[in-house]
XYZ file of C-alpha atoms in Angstrom:
636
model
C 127.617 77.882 89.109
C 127.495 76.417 92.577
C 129.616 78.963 94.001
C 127.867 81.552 92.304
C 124.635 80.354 93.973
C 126.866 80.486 97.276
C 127.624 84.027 97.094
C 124.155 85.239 96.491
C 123.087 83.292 99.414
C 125.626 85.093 101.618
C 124.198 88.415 100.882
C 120.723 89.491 101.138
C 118.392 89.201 98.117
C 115.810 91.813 96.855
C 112.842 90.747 95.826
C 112.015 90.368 91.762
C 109.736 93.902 91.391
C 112.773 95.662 92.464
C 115.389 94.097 90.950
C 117.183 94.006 87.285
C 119.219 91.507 85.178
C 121.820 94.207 85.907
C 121.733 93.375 89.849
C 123.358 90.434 89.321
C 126.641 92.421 88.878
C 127.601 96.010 90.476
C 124.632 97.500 90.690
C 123.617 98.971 93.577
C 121.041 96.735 95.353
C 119.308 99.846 96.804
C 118.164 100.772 93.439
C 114.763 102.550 93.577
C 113.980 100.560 90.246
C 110.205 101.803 90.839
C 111.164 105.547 90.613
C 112.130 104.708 86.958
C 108.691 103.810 85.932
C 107.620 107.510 86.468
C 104.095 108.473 88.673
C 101.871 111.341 88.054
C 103.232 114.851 88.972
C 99.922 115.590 90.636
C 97.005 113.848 92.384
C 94.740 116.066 89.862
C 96.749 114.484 86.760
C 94.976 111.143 88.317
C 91.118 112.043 88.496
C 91.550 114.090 85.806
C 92.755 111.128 83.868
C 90.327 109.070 84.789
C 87.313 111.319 84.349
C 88.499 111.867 80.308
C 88.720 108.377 80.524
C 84.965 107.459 81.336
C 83.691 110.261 79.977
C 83.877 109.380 76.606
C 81.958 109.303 72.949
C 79.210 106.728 74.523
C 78.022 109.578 77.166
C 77.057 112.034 73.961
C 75.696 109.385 71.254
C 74.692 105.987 73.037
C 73.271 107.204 76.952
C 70.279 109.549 75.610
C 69.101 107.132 73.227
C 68.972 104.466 75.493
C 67.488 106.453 78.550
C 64.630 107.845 76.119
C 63.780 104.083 74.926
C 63.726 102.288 77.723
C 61.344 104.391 80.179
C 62.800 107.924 79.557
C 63.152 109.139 83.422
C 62.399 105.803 84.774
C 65.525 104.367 83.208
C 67.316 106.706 85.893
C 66.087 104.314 88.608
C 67.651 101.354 87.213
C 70.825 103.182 85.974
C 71.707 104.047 89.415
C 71.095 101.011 90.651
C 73.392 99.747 88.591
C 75.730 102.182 89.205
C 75.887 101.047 93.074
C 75.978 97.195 92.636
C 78.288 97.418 89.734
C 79.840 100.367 88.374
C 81.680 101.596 91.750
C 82.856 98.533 93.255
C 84.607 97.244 90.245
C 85.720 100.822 89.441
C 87.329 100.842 93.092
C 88.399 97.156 92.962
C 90.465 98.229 89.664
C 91.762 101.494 91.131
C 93.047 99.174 94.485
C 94.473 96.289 92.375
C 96.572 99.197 89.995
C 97.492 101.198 92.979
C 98.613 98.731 95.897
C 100.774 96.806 93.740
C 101.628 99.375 91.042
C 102.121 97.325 88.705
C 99.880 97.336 84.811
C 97.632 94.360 83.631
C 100.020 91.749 83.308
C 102.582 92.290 86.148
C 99.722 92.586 88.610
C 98.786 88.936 88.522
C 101.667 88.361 90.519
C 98.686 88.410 93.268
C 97.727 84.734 91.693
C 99.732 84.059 88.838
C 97.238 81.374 87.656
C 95.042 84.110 86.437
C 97.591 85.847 84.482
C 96.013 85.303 81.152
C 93.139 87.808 82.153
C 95.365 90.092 81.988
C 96.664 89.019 78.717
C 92.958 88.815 77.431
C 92.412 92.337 78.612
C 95.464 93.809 76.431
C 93.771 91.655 73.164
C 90.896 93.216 73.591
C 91.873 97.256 74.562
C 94.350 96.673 71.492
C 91.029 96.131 69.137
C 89.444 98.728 70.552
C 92.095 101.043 70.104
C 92.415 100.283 66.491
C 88.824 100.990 65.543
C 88.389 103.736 68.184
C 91.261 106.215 66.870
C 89.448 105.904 63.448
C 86.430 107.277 64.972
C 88.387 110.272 66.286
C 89.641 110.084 62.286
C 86.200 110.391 61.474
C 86.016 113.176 64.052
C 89.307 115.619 62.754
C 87.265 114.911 58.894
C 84.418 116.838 60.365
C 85.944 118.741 62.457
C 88.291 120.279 59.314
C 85.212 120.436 56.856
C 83.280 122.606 59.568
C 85.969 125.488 58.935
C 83.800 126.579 55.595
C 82.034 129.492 55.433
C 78.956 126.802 54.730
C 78.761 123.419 55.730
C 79.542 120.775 52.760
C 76.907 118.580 53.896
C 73.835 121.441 53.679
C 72.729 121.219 50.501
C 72.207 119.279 47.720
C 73.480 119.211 44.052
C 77.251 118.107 45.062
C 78.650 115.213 43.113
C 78.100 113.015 45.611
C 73.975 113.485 45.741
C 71.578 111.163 44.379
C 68.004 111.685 43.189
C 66.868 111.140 46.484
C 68.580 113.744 48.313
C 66.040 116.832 49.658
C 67.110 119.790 51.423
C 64.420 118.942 54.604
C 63.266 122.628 54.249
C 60.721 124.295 52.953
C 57.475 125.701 52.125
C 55.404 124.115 55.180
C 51.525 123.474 54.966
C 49.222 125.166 57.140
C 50.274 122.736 60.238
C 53.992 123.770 59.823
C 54.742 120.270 58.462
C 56.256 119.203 54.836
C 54.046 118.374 52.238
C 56.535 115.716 51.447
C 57.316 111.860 52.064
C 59.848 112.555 53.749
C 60.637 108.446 54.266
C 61.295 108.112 50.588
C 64.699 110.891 50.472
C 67.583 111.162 51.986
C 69.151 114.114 54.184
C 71.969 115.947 52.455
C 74.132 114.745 55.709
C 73.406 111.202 55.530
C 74.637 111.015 52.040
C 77.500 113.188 52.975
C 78.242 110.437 55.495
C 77.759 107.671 53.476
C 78.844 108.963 49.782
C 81.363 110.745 50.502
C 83.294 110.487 53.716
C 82.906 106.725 53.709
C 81.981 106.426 50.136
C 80.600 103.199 50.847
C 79.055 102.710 47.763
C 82.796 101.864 46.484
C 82.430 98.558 48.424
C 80.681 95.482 47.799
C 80.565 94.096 50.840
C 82.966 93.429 54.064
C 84.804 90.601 51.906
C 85.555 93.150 49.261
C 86.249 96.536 50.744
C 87.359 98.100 48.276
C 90.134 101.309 47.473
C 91.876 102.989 50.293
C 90.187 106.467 50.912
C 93.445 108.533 51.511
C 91.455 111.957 52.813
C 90.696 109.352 55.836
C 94.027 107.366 55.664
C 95.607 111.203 56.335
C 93.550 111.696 59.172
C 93.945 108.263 60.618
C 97.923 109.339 60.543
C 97.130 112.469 62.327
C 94.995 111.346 65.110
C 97.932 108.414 65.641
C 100.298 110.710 65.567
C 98.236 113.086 68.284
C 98.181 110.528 70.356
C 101.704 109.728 70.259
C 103.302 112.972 71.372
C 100.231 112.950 74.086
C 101.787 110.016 75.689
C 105.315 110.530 74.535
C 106.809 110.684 78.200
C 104.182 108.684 79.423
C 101.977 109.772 82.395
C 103.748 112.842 82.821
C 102.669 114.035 79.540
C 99.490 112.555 79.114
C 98.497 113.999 82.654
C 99.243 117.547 81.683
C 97.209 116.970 78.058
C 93.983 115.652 80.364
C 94.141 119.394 81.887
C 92.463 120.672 78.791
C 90.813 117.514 77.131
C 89.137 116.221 80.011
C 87.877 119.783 80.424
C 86.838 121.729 77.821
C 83.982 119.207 76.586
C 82.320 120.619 79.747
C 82.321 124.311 78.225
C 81.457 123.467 74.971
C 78.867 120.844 76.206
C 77.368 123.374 78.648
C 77.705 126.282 74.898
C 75.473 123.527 73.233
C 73.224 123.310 76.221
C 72.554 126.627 76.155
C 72.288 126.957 72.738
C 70.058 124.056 72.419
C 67.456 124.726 75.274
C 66.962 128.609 73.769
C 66.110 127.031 70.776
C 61.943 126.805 69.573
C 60.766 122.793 69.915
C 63.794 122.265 72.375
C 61.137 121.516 75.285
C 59.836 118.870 73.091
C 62.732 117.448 73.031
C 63.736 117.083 76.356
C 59.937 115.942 77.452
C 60.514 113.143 75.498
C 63.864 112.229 76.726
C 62.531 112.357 80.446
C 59.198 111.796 80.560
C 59.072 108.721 82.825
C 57.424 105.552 81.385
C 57.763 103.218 84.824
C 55.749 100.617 83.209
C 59.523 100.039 81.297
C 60.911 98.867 84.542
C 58.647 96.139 84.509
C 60.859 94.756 81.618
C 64.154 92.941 81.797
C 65.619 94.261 79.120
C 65.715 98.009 80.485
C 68.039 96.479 83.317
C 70.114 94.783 81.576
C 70.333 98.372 79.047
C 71.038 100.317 82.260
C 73.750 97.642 83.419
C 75.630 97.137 79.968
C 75.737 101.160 79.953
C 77.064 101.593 83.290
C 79.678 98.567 82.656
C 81.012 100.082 79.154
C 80.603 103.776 80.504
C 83.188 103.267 82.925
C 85.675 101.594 80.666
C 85.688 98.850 83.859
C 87.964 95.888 82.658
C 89.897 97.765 80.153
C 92.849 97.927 81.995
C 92.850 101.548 82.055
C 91.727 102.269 85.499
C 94.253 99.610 86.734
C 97.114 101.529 84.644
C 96.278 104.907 85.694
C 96.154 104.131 89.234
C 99.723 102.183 89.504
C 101.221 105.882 88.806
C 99.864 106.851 91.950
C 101.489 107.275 95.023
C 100.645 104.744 97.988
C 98.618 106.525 99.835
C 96.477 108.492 96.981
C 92.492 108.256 98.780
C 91.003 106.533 95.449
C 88.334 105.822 97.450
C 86.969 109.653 97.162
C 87.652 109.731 93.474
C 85.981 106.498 92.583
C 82.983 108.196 94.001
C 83.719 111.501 92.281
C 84.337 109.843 88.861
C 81.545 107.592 88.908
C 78.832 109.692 89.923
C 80.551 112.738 87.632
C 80.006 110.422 84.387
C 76.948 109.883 85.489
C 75.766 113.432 85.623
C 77.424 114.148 82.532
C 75.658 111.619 80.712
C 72.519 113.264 81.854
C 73.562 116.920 80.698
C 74.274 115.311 77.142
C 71.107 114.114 77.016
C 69.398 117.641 77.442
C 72.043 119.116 75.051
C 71.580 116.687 72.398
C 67.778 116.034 72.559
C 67.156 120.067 72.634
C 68.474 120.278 69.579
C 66.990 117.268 68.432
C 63.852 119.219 69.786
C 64.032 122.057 67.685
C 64.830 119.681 64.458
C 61.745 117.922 64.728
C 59.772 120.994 64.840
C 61.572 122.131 61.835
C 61.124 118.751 59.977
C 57.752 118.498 60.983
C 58.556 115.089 62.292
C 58.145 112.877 65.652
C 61.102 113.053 68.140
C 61.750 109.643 67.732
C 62.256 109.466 63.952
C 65.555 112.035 63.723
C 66.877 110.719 67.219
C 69.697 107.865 66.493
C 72.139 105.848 68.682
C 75.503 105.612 67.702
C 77.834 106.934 64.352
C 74.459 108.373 63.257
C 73.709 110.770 65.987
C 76.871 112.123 65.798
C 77.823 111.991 61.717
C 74.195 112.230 60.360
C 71.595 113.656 62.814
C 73.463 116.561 64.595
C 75.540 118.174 61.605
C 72.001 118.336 59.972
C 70.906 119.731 63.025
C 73.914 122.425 62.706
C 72.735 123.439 59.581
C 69.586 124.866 60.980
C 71.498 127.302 63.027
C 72.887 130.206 62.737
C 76.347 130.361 62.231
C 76.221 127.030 61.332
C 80.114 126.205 61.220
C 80.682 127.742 64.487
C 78.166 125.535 66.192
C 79.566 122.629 64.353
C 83.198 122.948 65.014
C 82.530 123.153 68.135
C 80.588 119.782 68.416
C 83.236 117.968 66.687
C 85.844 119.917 68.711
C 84.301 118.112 71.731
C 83.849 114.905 70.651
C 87.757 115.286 69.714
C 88.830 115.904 73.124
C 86.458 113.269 74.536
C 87.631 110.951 71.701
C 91.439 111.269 72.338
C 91.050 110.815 76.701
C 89.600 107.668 76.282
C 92.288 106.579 73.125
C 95.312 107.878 75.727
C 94.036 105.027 78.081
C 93.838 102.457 75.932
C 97.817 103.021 74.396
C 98.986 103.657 77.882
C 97.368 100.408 78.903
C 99.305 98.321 76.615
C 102.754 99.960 76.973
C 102.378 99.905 80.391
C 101.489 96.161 80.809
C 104.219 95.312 78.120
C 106.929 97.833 80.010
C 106.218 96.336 83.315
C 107.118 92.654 81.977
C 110.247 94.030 80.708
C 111.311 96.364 82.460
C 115.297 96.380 82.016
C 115.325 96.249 78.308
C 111.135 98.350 77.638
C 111.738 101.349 80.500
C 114.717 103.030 79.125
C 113.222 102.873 75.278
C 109.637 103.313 76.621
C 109.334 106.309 74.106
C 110.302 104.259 70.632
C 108.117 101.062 72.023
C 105.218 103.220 72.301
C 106.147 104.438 68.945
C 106.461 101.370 67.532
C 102.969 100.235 69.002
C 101.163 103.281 67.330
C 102.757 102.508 64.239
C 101.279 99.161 63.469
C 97.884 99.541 65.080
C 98.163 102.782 62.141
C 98.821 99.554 59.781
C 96.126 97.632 61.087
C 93.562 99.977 61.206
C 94.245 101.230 57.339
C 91.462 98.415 56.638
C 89.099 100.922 57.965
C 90.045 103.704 55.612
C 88.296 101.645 52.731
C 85.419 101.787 50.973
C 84.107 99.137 52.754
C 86.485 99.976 56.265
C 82.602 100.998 58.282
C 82.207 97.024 58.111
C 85.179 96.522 59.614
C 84.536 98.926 62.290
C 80.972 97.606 62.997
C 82.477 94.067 63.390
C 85.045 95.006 65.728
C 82.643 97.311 67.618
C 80.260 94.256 67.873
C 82.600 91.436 69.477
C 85.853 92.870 70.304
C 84.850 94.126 73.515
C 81.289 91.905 74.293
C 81.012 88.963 76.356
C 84.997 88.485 76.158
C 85.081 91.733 78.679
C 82.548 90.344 80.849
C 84.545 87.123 81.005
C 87.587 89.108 82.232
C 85.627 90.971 84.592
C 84.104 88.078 85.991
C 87.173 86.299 86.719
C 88.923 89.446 87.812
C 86.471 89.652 90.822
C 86.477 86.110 91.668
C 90.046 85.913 91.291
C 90.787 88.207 94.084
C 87.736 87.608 96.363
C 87.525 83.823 96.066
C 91.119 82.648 95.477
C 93.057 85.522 96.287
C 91.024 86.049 99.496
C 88.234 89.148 100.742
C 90.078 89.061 103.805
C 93.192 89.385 102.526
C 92.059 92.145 99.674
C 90.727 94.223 102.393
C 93.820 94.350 104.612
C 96.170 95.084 101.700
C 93.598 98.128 101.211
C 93.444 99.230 104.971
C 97.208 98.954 104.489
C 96.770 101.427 101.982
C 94.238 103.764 102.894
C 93.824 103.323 106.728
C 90.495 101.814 106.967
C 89.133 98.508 105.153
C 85.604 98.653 102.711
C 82.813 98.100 104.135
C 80.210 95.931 104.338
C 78.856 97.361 101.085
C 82.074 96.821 98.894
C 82.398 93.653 100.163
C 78.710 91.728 99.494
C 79.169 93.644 95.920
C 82.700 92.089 95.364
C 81.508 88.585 96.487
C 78.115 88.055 95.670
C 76.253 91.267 94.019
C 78.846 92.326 91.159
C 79.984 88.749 89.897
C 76.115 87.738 89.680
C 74.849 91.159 87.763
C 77.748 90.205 84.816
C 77.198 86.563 85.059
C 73.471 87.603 83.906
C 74.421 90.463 81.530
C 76.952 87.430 79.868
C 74.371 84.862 79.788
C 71.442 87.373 78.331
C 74.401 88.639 75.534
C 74.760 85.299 74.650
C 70.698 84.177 74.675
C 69.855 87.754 72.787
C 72.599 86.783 70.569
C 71.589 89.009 66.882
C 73.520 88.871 63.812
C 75.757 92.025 63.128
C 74.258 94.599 60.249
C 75.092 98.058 59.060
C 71.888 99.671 58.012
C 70.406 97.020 55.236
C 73.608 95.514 54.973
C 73.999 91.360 56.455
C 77.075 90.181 57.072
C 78.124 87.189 55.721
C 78.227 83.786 57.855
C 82.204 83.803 57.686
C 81.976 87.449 58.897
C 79.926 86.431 61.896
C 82.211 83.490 62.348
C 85.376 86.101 63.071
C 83.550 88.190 65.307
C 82.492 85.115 67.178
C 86.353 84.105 67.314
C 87.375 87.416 68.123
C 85.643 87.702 71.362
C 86.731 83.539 72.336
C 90.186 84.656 71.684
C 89.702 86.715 74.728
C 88.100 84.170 77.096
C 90.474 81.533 75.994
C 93.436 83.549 77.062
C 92.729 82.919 80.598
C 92.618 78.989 80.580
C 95.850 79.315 78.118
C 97.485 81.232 80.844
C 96.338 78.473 83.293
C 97.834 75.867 81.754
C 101.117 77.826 81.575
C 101.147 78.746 85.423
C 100.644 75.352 85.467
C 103.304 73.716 84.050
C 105.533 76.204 85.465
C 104.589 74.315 88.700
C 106.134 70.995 90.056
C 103.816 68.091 91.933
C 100.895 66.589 91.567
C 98.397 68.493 89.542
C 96.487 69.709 93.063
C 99.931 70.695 94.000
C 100.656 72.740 90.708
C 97.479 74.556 91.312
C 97.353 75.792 94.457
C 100.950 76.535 94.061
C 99.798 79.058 90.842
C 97.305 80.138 92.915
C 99.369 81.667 95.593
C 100.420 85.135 95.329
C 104.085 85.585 93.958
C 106.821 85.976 96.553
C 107.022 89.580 95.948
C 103.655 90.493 95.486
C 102.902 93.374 97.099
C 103.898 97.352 97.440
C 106.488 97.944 95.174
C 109.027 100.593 97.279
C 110.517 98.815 100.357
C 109.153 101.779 102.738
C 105.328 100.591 101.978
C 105.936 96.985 102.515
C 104.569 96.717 105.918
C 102.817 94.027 108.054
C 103.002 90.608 106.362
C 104.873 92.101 103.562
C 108.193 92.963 105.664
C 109.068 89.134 105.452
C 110.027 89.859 101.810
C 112.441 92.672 102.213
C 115.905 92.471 101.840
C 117.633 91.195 105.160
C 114.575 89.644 106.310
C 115.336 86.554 108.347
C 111.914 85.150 106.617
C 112.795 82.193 104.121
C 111.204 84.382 101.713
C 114.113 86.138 100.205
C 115.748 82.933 99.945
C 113.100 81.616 97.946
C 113.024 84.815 95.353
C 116.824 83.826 95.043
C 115.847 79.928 94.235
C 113.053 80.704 91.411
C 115.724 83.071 90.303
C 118.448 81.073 89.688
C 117.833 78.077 90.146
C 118.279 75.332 92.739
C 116.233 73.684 95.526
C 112.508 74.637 96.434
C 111.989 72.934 99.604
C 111.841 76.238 101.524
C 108.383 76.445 100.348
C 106.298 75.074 102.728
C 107.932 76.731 105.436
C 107.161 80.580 103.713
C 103.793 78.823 103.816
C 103.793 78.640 107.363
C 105.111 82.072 108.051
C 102.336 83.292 105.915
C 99.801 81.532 107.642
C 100.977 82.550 110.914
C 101.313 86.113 110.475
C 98.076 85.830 109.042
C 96.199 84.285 111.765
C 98.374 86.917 114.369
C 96.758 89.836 112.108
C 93.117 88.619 112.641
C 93.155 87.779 116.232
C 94.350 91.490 116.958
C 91.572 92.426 115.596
């Protein structure tokens, strides 16, 4: 063994990112291992990626509602306030993390391996989200197929599926165009559709007892898996040539439906009372923290996605212009949703002789309830329908190609000798068993299931990761040093803006969204339905799963450690030896002590956590570090 060691030490050593198991034979130490891991064929593959990937089901059902209760167009003010002190520097911190290092959730902690288990905690919870999210888009291809009657299922009453309660909400008006009805004792035709029938909830007798598998939605579970699958088949390179058309054609048929909607008699009344400012809102806390928790989920920030998309790029990609191109553009096209939808909605309360506020819903309900009723009002009603549904598909399955790609990235990138060749079958293997998993929500009973995930998968767990993400790199990691690694990138370092937000602004708007989350804490429900205390109890686990990751994977780093315990820690909180660009032409300033041939102790060291042997080099890469370091600054 010793002579082994001898031989490697004779020779120079590349660093781990770019080597294999396999270089310890024949193989060529030149190996571009990186080029293996495939990049996007096209800087438009990249912001077009991204822009299906935050604009999503949330802009259509859960924006509008929100902006028209909490101040209509005052909650504008807030929102893009928000926007600035949260949602673009942690979009751009994300996009510079992914990019610089390119390297998925996992692997990138090599920047201080004692946060690792963030990145662990941020694959638990995209994988939950994925699982409940593809059955939405389940729920979407059910519609979407039922719209392609010559009359929509879900118009009338009289099917078997109806109850006594169920009125057709047309009809013989009185003299001030309003029905002569109560209408708060029935039911729409499309709400019992909804419930009766496509979730046939009334099979289930609670979230303990869920009941028979529906197989109509187990079928279309299976497809929209399978969709996904030969979307990311070949990884990026496929997936960024699907985004071409999913990430924009809900603009077409979102500015159809605008146009549609605003031609429509009431739709003025509608959109008045989506915008119509209320400022006396802003007054309230809880219309800040509403504009904050929508800009946070909105942008998908601490998903992983943004970080997984942007390690395809190349080095050099300027994601500082599309962090300001996608942020904004979700923001805008939240806005247009809202005068699409609440035109519509407009013209429905006229019909129904109704308020605004009593057909407009957040959520499933706007989109599975309150809009296909809307349809049926129209005019070639099963046009207008399939092409709702036909956009909610597309914005459905942009979003769902992030989340997969996210965890067979990460996974890939820890193994890449034996994952990278096979990355096909892995991913694969991954749909198939979150199919498996997610055939709970195909149940009588399987909307529970989806509310509980909804509620705590991805709650205060995500702000946790976020949290530590930023102070991770700005505290421990180092501002200073965060900023030259991205004027090594892009040519220039952020400014004073990105900077205050990463420290101070950013960390301090999610440490109060956390605590008010936790203080505003409310029992899950699904219309009058509790969930039991055990129920709760899950959901509460689910989510500190999550946040316990990160002190598991503290412990770990750790232990991995040698020394005192003060020792072992700042140790794990240094970045890995070859932490930084992954192709040997980008490694420049303090990263050239790392390359191959370097007469740095660096290499050396990469060689002794390798194999094996005698660690007292450390200190002195320490001192190089430091050096180089302070040479850097006082050039500048």
């Amino acid at each position: 063994m010793k002579k082994l060691q001898g031989a490697h030490l004779r020779k120079p050593v590349t660093p781990d990112l770019l080597m294999t198991p396999s270089d310890q034979g024949d193989v060529d130490l030149d190996m571009d291992f990186a080029a293996d891991r495939g990049n996007w064929t096209g800087k438009l593959d990249f912001l077009l990626s991204c822009i299906g990937y935050c604009v999503g089901l949330g802009n259509v059902w859960r924006f509008p509602y929100r902006a028209y209760t909490n101040g209509g167009g005052a909650f504008l003010v807030p929102y893009f306030l928000m926007l600035a002190i949260c949602g673009i520097p942690l979009f751009f911190l994300e996009l510079s993390l992914g990019q610089f290092s390119s390297l998925g959730p996992l692997a990138v902690w090599k920047i201080s391996p004692l946060f690792k288990g963030a990145g662990a905690a941020m694959l638990l919870i995209v994988g939950l989200v994925a699982i409940y999210y593809n059955m939405i888009i389940a729920y979407v291809l059910f519609y979407l197929f039922a719209s392609l009657a010559s009359s929509l299922p879900w118009e009338h009453c009289g099917n078997w599926w109806n109850t006594e309660r169920c009125l057709e909400h047309r009809g013989p008006r009185d003299g001030n165009g309003a029905l002569p009805l109560n209408l708060t004792s029935t039911v729409s035709p499309s709400e019992e559709y909804w419930s009766r029938y496509v979730l046939h909830i009334q099979g289930s007798q609670g979230i303990g007892r869920p009941g028979e598998i529906r197989w109509n939605l187990c079928l279309c579970l299976l497809m929209a898996w399978v969709i996904v699958f030969l979307c990311i088949l070949k990884g990026v390179k496929s997936s960024g040539k699907v985004v071409y058309f999913t990430a924009t054609f809900p603009y077409l048929i979102l500015i159809m439906l605008l146009v549609r909607g605003v031609t429509l008699p009431g739709a003025w009344k509608g959109i008045q009372f989506y915008l119509t400012p209320q400022f006396h809102h802003l007054l309230s806390s809880k219309v800040w923290i509403e504009a904050a928790l929508q800009i946070f989920y909105s942008l998908g920030v601490g998903f992983g996605g943004l970080l997984t998309f942007a390690s395809y790029n190349t080095f050099h990609q300027n994601i500082y212009r599309d962090t300001f191109i996608v942020t904004l553009g979700n923001a805008i096209t939240s806005i247009l949703a809202g005068f699409a939808i609440f035109s519509v909605l407009g013209y429905m309360s006229q019909e129904l002789g109704v308020p605004v506020d009593q057909v407009a819903k957040a959520g499933p309900g706007l989109a599975f309830v309150v809009y296909p009723q809307a349809m049926t009002m129209l005019p070639l009603s099963p046009f207008w329908s399939f092409l709702f549904f036909f956009m909610l598909l597309t914005l459905g399955l942009d979003s769902q190609f992030a989340f997969l790609e996210t965890i067979v990235t990460a996974v890939t990138d820890e193994f890449p000798y034996y994952l990278r060749p096979k990355k096909a079958v892995f991913s694969g293997l991954i749909c198939v068993a979150m199919y498996l998993m997610g055939l709970i929500l195909t149940t009588d009973g399987g909307m529970y299931w989806l509310v509980l995930l909804d509620d705590y998968s991805a709650s205060f767990g995500l702000m946790v990761v976020v949290i530590t993400t930023c102070l991770a790199v700005t505290r421990v990691y180092g501002i200073q040093r965060f900023c030259r690694d991205i004027h090594m990138m892009l040519g220039f370092k952020p400014g004073l803006y990105f900077r205050a937000c990463w420290l101070f602004l950013s960390p301090a708007t999610l440490l109060a969204l956390l605590v008010y989350s936790i203080v505003k804490y409310q029992p899950s429900e699904y219309g009058n339905y509790r969930f039991p205390a055990w129920a709760e109890l899950l959901g509460i686990l689910m989510g500190l799963l999550s946040c316990l990751m990160i002190p598991a994977g503290m412990l770990l780093a750790v232990l991995r450690e040698e020394g005192s315990l003060w020792e072992r820690l700042q140790q794990a909180s240094r970045p890995a030896m070859d932490w930084g660009p992954s192709l040997e032409e980008n490694r420049t300033g303090m990263y050239v002590a790392t390359l191959a041939g370097s007469q740095s102790p660096k290499p050396l060291m990469v060689h002794m956590r390798k194999y094996g042997g005698i660690t007292s080099f450390e200190n002195t890469a320490i001192e190089v570090d430091r050096e180089i370091a302070e040479e850097e600054e006082s050039m500048m």
